[in-house]
Coordinates of C-alpha atoms and ligand atoms in Angstrom, one line a residue:
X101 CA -88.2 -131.5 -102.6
X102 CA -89.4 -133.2 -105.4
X103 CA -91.3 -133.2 -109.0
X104 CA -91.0 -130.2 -111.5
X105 CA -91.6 -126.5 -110.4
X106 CA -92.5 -125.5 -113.6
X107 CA -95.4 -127.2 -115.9
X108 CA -96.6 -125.2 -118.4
X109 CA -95.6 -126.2 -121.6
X110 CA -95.0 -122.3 -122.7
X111 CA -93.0 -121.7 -119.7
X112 CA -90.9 -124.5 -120.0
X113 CA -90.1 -123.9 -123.1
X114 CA -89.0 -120.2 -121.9
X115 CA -86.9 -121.6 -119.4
X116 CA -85.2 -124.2 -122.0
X117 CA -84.5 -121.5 -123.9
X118 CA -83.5 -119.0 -121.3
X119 CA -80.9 -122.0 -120.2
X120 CA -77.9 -120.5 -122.9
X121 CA -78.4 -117.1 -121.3
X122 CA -77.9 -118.8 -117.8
X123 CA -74.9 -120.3 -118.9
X124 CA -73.4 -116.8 -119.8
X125 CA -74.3 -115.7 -116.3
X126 CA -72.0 -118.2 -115.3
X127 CA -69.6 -117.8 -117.0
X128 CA -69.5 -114.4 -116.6
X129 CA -70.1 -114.9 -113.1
X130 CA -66.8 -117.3 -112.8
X131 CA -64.8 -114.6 -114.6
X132 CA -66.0 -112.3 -112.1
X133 CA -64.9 -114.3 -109.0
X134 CA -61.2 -114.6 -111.0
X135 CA -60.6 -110.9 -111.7
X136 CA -61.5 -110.4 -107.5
X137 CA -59.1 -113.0 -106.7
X138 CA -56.4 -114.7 -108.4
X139 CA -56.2 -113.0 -112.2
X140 CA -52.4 -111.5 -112.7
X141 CA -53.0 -107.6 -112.4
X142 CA -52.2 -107.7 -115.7
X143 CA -54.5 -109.4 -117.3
X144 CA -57.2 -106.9 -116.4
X145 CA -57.8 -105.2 -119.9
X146 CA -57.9 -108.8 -122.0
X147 CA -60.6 -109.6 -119.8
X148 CA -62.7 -106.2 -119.5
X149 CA -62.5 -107.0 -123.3
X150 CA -64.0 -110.4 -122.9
X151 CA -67.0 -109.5 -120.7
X152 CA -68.0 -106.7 -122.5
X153 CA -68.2 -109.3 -125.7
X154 CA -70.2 -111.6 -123.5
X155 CA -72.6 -108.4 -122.7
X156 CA -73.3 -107.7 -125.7
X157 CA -74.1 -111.9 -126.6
X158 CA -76.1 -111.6 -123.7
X159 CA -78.0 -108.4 -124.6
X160 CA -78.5 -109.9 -128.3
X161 CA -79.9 -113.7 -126.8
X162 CA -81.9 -111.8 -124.6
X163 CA -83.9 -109.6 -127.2
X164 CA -84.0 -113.0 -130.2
X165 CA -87.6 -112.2 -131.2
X166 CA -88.5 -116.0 -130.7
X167 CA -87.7 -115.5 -127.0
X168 CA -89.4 -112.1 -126.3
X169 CA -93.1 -113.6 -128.2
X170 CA -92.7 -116.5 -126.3
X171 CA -92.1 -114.3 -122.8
X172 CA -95.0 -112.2 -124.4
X173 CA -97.2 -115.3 -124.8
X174 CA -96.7 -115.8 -121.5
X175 CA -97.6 -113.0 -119.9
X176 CA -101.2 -113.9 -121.5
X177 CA -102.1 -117.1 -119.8
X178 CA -104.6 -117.8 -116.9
X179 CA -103.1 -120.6 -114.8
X180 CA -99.6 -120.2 -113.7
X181 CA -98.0 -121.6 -110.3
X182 CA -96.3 -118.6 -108.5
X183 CA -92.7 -119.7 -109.4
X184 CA -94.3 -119.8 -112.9
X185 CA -95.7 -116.5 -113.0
X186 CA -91.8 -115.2 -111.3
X187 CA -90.0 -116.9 -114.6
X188 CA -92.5 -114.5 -116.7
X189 CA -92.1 -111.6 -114.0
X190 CA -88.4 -111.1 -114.0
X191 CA -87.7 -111.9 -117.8
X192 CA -90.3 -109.6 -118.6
X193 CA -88.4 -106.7 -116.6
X194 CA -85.0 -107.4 -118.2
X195 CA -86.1 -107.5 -121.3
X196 CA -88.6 -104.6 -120.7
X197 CA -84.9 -102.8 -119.8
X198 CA -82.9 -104.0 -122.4
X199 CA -85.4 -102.7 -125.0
X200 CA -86.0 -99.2 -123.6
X201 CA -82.0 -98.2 -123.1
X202 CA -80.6 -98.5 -126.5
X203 CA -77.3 -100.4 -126.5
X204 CA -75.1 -97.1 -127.6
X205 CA -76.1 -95.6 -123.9
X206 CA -75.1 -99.4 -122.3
X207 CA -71.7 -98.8 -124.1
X208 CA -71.5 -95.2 -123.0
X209 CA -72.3 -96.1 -119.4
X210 CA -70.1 -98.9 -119.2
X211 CA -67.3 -97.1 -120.5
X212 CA -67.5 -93.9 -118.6
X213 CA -67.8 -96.0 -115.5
X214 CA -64.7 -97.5 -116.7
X215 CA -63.0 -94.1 -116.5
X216 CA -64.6 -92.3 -114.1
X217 CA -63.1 -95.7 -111.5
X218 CA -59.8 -95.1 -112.8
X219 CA -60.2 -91.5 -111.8
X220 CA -61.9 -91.9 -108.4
X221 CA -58.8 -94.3 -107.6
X222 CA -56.7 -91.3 -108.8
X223 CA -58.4 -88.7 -106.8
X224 CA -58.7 -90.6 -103.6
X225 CA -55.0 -91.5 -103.6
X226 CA -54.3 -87.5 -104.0
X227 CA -57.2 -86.5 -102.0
X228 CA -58.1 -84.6 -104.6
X229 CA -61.9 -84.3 -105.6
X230 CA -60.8 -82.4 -108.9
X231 CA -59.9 -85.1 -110.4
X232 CA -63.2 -87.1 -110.0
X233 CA -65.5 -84.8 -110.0
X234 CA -65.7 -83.9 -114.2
X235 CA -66.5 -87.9 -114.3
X236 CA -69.1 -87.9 -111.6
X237 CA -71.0 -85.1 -113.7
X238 CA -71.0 -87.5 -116.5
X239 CA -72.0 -90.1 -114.7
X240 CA -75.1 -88.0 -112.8
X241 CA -76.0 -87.0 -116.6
X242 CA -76.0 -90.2 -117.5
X243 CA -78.1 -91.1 -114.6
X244 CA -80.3 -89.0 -115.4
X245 CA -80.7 -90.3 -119.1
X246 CA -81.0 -93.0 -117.8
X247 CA -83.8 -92.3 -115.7
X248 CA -85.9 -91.0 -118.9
X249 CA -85.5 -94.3 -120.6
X250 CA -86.3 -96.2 -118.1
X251 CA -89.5 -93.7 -117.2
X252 CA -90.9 -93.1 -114.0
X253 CA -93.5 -91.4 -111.9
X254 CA -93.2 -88.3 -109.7
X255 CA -88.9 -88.0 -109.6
X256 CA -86.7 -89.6 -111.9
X257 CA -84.8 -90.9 -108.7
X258 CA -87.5 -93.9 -108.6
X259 CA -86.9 -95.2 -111.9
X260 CA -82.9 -96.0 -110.4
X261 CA -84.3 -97.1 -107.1
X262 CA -86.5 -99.9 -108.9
X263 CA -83.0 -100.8 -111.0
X264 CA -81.8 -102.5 -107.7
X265 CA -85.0 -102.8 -105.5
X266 CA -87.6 -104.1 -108.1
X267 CA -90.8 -101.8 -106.6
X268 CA -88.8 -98.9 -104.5
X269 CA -89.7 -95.8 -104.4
X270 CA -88.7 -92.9 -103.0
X271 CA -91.8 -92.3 -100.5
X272 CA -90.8 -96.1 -98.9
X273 CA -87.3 -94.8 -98.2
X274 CA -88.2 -91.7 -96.8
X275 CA -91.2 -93.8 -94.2
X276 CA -87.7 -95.9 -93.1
X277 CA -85.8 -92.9 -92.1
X278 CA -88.5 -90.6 -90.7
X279 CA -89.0 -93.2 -88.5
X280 CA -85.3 -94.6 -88.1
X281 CA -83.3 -91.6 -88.1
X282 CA -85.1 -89.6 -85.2
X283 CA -85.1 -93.2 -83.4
X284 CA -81.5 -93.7 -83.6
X285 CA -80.1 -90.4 -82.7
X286 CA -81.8 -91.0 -79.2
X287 CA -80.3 -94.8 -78.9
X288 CA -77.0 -92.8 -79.8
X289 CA -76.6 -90.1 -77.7
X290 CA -77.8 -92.5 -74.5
X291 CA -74.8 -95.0 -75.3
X292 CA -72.4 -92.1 -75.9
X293 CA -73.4 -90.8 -72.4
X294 CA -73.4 -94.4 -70.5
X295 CA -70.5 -95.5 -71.8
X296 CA -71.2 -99.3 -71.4
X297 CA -70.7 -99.6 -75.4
X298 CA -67.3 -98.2 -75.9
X299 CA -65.9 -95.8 -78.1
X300 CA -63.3 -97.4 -78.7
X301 CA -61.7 -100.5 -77.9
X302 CA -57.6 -101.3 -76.7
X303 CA -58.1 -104.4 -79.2
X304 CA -58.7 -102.3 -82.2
X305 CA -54.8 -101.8 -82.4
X306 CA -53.7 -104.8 -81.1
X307 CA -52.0 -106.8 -83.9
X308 CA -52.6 -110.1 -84.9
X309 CA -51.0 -113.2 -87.3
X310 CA -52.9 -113.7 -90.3
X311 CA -52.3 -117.4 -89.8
X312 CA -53.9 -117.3 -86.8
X313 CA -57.0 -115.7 -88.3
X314 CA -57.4 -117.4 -91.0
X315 CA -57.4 -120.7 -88.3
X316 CA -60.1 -118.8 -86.7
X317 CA -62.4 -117.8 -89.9
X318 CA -62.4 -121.6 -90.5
X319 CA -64.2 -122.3 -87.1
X320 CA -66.1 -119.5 -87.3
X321 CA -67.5 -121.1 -90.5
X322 CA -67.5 -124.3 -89.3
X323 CA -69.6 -123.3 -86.2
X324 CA -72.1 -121.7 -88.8
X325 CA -72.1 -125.6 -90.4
X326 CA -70.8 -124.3 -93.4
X327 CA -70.6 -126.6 -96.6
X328 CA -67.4 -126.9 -97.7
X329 CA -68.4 -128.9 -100.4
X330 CA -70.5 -126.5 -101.9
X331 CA -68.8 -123.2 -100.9
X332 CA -65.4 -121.6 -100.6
X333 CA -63.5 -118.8 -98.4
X334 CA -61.0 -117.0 -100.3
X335 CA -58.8 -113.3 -99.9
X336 CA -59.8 -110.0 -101.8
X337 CA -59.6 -107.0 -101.1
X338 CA -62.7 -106.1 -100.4
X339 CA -64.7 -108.8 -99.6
X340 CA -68.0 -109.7 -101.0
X341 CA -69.7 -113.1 -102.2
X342 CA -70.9 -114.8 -105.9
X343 CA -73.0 -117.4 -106.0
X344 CA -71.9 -119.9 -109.5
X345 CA -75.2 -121.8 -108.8
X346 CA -76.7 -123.3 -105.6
X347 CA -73.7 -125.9 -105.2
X348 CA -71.0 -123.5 -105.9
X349 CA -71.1 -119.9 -103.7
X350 CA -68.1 -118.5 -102.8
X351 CA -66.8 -115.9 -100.5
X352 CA -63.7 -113.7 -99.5
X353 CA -62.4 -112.0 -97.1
X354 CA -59.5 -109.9 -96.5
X355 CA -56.3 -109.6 -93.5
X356 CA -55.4 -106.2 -92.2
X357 CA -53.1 -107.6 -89.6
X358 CA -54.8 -105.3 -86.8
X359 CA -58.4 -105.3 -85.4
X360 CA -59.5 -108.8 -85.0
X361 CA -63.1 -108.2 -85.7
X362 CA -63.2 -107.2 -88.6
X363 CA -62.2 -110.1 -90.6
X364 CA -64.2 -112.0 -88.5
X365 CA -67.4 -110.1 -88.8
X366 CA -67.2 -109.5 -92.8
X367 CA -66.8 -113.3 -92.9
X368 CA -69.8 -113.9 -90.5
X369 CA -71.5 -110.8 -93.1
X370 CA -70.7 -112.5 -96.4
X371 CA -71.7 -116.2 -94.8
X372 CA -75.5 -115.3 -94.6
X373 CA -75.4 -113.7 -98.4
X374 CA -74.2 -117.3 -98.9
X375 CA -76.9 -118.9 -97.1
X376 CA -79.1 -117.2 -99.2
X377 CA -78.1 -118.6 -102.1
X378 CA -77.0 -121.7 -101.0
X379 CA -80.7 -122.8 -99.5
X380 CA -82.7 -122.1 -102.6
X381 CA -84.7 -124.9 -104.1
X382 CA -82.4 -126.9 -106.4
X383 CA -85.4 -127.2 -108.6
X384 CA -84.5 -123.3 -109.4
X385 CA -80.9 -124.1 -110.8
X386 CA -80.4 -122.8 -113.9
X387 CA -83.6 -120.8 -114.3
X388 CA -84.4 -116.7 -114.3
X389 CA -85.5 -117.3 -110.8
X390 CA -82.6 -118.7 -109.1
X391 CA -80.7 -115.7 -107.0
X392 CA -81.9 -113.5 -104.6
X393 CA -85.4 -111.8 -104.4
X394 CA -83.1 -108.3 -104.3
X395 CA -80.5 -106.7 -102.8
X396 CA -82.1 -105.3 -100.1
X397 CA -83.7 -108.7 -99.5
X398 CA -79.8 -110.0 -99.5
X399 CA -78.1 -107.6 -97.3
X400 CA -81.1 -108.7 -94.8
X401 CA -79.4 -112.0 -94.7
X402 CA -75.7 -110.8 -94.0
X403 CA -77.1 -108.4 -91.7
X404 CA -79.0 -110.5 -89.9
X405 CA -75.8 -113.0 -89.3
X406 CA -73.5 -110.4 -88.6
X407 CA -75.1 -108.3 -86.1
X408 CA -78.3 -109.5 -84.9
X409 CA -76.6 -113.2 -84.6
X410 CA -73.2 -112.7 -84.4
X411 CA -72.7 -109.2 -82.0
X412 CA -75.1 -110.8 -79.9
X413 CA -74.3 -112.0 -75.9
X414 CA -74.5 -115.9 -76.8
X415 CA -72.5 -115.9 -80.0
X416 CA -69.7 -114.2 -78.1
X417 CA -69.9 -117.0 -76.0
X418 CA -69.0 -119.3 -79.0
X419 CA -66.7 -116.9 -80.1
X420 CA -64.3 -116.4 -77.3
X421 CA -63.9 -120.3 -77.1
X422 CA -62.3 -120.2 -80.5
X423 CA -60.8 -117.3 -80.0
X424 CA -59.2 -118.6 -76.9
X425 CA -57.3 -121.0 -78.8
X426 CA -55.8 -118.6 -81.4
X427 CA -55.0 -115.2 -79.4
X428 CA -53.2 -115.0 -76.1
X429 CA -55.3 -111.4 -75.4
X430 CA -58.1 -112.4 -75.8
X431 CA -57.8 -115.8 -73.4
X432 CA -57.0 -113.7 -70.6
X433 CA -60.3 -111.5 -71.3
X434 CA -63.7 -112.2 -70.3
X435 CA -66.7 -113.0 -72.8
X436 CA -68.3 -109.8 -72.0
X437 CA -64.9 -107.7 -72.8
X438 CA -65.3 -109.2 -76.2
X439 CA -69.0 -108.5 -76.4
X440 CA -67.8 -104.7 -76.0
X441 CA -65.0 -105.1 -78.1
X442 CA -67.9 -106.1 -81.1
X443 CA -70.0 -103.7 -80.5
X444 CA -68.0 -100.3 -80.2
X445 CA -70.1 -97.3 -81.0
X446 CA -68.9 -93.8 -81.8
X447 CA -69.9 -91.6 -85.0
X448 CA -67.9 -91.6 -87.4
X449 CA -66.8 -90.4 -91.4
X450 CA -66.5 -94.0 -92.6
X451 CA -69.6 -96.1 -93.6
X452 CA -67.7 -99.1 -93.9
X453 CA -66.3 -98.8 -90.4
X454 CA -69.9 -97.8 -88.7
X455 CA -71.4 -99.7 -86.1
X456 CA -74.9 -100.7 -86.4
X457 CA -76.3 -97.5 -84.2
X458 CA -74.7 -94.9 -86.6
X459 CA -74.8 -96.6 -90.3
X460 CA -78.0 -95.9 -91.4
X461 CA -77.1 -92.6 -90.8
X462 CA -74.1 -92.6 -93.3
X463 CA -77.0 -94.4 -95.7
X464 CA -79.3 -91.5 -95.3
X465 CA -76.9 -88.6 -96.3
X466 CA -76.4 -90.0 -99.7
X467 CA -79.7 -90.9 -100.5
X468 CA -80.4 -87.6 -100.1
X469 CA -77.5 -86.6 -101.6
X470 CA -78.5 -88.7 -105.1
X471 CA -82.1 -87.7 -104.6
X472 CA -80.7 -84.0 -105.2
X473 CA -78.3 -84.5 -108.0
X474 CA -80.5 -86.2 -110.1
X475 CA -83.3 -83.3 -109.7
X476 CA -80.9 -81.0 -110.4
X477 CA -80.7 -79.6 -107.2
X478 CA -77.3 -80.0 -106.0
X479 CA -74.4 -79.3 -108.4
X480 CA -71.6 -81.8 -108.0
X481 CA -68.8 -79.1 -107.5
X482 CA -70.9 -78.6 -104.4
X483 CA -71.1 -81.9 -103.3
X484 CA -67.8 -82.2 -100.7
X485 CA -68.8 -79.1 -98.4
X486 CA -72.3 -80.4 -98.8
X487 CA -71.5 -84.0 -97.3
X488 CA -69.4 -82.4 -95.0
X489 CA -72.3 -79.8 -93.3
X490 CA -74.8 -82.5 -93.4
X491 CA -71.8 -85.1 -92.0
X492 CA -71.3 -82.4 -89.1
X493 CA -75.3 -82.3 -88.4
X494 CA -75.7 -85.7 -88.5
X495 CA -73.1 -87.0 -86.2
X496 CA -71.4 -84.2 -85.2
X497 CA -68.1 -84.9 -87.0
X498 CA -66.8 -82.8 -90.1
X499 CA -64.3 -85.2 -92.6
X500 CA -61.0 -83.3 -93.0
X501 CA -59.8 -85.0 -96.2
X502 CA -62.3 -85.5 -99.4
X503 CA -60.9 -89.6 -98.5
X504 CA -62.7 -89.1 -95.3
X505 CA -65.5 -87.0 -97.1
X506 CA -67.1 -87.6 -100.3
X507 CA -64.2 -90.0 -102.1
X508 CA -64.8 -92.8 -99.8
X509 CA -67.0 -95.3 -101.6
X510 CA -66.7 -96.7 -104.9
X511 CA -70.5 -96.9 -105.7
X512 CA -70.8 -93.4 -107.8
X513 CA -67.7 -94.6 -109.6
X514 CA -69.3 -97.3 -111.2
X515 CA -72.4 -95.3 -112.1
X516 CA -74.6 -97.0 -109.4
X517 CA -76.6 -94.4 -108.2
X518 CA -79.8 -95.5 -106.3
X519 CA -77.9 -98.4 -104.8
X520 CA -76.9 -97.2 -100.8
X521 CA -80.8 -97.6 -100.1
X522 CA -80.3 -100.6 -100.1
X523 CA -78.3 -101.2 -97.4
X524 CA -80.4 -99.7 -94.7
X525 CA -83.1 -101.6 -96.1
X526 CA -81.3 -104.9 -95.0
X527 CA -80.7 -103.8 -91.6
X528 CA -84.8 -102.8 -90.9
X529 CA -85.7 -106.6 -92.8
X530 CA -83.0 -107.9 -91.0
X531 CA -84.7 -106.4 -87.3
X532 CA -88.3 -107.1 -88.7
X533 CA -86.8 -111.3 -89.1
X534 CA -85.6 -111.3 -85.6
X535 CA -89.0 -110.4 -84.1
X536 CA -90.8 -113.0 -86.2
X537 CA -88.0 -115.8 -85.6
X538 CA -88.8 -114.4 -81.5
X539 CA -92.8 -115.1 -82.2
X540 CA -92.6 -118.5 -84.5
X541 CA -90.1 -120.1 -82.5
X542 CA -88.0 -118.3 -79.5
X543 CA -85.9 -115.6 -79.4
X544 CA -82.4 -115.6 -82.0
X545 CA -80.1 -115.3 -78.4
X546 CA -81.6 -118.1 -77.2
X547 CA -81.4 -120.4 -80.2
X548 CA -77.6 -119.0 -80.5
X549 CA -77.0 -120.1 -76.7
X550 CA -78.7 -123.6 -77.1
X551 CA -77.1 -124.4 -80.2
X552 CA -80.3 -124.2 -82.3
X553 CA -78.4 -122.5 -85.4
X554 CA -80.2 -125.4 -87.3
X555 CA -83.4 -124.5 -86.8
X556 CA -82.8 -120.6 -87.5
X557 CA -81.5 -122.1 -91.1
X558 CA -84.4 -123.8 -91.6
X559 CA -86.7 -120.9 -91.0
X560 CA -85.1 -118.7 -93.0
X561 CA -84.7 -121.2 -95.7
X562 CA -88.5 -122.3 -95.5
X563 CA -89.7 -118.7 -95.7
X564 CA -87.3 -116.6 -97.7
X565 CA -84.1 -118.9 -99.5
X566 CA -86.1 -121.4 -101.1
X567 CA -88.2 -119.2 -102.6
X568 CA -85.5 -117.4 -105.1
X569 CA -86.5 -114.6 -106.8
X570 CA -90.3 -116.3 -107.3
X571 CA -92.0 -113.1 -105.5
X572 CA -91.2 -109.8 -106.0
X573 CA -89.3 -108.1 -102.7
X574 CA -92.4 -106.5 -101.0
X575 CA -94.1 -109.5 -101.7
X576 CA -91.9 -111.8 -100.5
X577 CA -91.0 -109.8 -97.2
X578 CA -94.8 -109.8 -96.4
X579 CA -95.6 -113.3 -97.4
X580 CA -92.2 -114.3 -95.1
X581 CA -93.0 -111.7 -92.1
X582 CA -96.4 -111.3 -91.9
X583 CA -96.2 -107.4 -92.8
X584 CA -95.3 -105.0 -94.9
X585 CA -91.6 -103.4 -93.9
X586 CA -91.9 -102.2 -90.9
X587 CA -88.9 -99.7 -89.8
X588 CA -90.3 -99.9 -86.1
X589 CA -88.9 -103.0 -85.7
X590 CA -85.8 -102.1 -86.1
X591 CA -86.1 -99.3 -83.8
X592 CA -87.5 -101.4 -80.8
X593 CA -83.8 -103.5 -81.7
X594 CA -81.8 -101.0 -81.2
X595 CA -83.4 -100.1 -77.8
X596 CA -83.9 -103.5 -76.4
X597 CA -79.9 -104.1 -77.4
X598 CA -78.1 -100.7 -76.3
X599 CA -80.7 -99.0 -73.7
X600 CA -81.7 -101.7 -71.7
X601 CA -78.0 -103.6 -71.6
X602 CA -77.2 -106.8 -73.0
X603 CA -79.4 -107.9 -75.2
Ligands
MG163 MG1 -73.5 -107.2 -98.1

């Protein structure tokens, strides 16, 4: 890859400008990655302190007038190349945002946030939603203030939808589980009845070293052909990935001491968020439209690794021979025992701990959920015995504990409303991938049996990484795939995999 993306004298001049704010990022970004890792407890006020500052800096070089005529100029001209047009596409949209939500409101938020995740640790610890739930009425208020800023058409909801999917809206999410949710529950209640997919698994309690898995993360990633000269694995407690620039992504993972997989498979998860990131054009470094296209568009990518590569028959071929040098158990075991053992199903209250039959399921009850607190339609002293009647009619189990209930995630606590969407959205691009990897080249098993994980790096890096965020999502996932989102696919996964055996 070679010669300059960008030409145009206006834009470059935007992105030579935009380079300081891109240097905050990172910063920020590193600062980030410390407070999730190695920071002393301690030190967490001095630097809550310190990125707020930077927030503000970054707000104020955002909005110099200079910068937002020149973006404005922009927008103007005839001409562009797409990544072009994308620099003047995704500034204009944050500095569209930063103009409409006055900074008073960004201070409001960010400190209510603040409180209301000190108080949802609180309440969770106690099990008691009390506690939480005057701050989560502050932050649906807020939510919804934040709605009429931003403005929106039809329900306020789509104006926080498009916050983390740049051109969601609420009648996309509700064509993905009309046609998902209906689709699922039959895929469910055949494994539940055939039993081939267990419940649950003997090696769910077996103990392990953490020395031992941490021996076997290392080979996981090194079967993936992971750069270690461009990427780290570190421990946090809850894992997740930040990409510095396209030579420095980083991700973590955490040891419970029990339940093998799990380590294993949020590694495998957090490895193709990496990816992402880590196959973008380097001619994108250091300009608005390096990063991901959007989350949804992300979580495809660890979704697709995870599940659709990594529960697969053929990767727990690959699997059990590293595994076979680390843990006694499983070397007596065969590689089909271990393909059970990943793919457990049962319903349960946890979305974290879902399989990929019942999670979209734990996705759908809080989008509607949201949907109905920001109309006003649901009052948030309602919410528990509301999550727990829908819980009960969507999978049949009823949380006994607000912990198991309606204090599990952290997402509200932060103010992110309009974010779980998102999630299911990665799983239906991640099915919709598979079946065009199966037409342009062969099926994923097979590449995963034959070794062929380079060439599945190269598709996904010719049509999706190395585009950044050039396109916006919808764009992008029908430039890449041919189609628009397409839930079906998804569906016809889930029945080739779980009704039909071993997919
Ligand atoms: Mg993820």
């Amino acid at each position: 890859m070679t010669g300059p993306l960008i030409e145009n004298p206006v834009v470059r001049e935007i992105v030579e400008k935009y380079r300081v704010l891109w240097a905050l990022g990172h910063a920020m970004g590193l600062m980030g990655w410390d407070s999730q890792t190695y920071m002393p407890r301690a030190g967490n006020e001095e630097r809550g302190l310190a990125r707020a500052e930077l927030s503000v800096l970054s707000r104020q070089l955002l909005l110099r007038p200079e910068f937002v005529e020149l973006v404005e100029r922009a927008r103007g001209l005839e001409g562009l190349n797409d990544v072009e047009r994308g620099v003047v596409r995704v500034l204009w949209r944050e500095i569209d945002r930063a103009r409409k939500v006055p900074p008073e409101f960004v201070y409001e938020m960010a400190k209510t946030a603040q409180e209301a995740n000190m108080a949802w640790r609180e309440a969770r610890e106690k099990d008691d939603f009390e506690i939480f739930r005057p701050h989560l009425e502050k932050i649906v208020e807020l939510a919804r203030r934040l709605a009429e800023y931003l403005g929106y058409e039809e329900h306020p909801y789509n104006a926080l939808l498009d916050l983390y999917e740049e051109g969601l809206r609420i009648r996309d999410v509700d064509a993905v589980f009309d046609s998902i949710i209906p689709a699922s529950k039959r895929v469910l209640e055949r494994v539940l009845s055939e039993g081939y997919y267990p419940r649950h698994h003997p090696w769910e309690d077996e103990p392990y070293e953490r020395e031992a898995l941490e021996r076997v993360n290392r080979e996981v990633l090194d079967l993936l052909e992971y750069p270690w000269d461009r990427a780290r694995l570190d421990v946090s407690p809850h894992p997740f990935t930040i990409s510095l620039g396209v030579r420095d992504v980083r991700i973590t993972t955490r040891y419970e001491g029990v339940d093998f997989k799990r380590t294993i498979y949020s590694v495998v998860h957090e490895y193709g968020h990496a990816l992402y990131e880590l196959q973008q054009d380097e001619r994108l470094i250091a300009t608005p439209v390096v990063g991901g296209a959007s989350l949804g568009v992300h979580e495809s990518q660890s979704r697709f690794w995870e599940n659709i590569v990594g529960r697969s028959m053929a990767f727990a071929e690959r699997l059990k021979a590293i595994l076979d040098k680390h843990l006694d158990f499983v070397r007596e075991a065969s590689v089909e025992e271990l393909y059970r053992y990943v793919n457990t199903v049962r319903p349960s209250l946890i979305r974290v701990d879902a399989d990929e039959v019942t999670y979209n399921f734990h996705i759908y009850l809080r989008y509607q959920l949201e949907k109905q607190l920001i109309a006003g339609e649901l009052k948030v002293a309602d919410l528990p015995e509301v999550w727990a009647d829908m819980m009960e009619k969507l999978l049949g189990v009823r949380p006994r504990t607000h912990r198991e209930g309606v204090l599990q995630d952290i997402h509200w606590s932060y103010g992110s409303i309009g974010y779980f969407p998102t999630y299911t959205l990665g799983n239906v691009i991640a099915a919709q991938i598979r079946a065009r990897i199966a037409s342009e080249l062969a099926p994923v098993e097979e590449l995963v049996r034959e070794g062929r994980l380079a060439d599945l790096r190269a598709w996904l890096r010719e049509k999706i990484h190395v585009h950044g965020k050039t396109y916006p999502p919808k764009e992008l996932v029908e430039r890449a795939l041919g189609e628009p989102m397409n839930p079906e696919y998804f569906n016809r996964y889930l029945e080739e995999k779980y009704l039909r055996g071993k997919a």
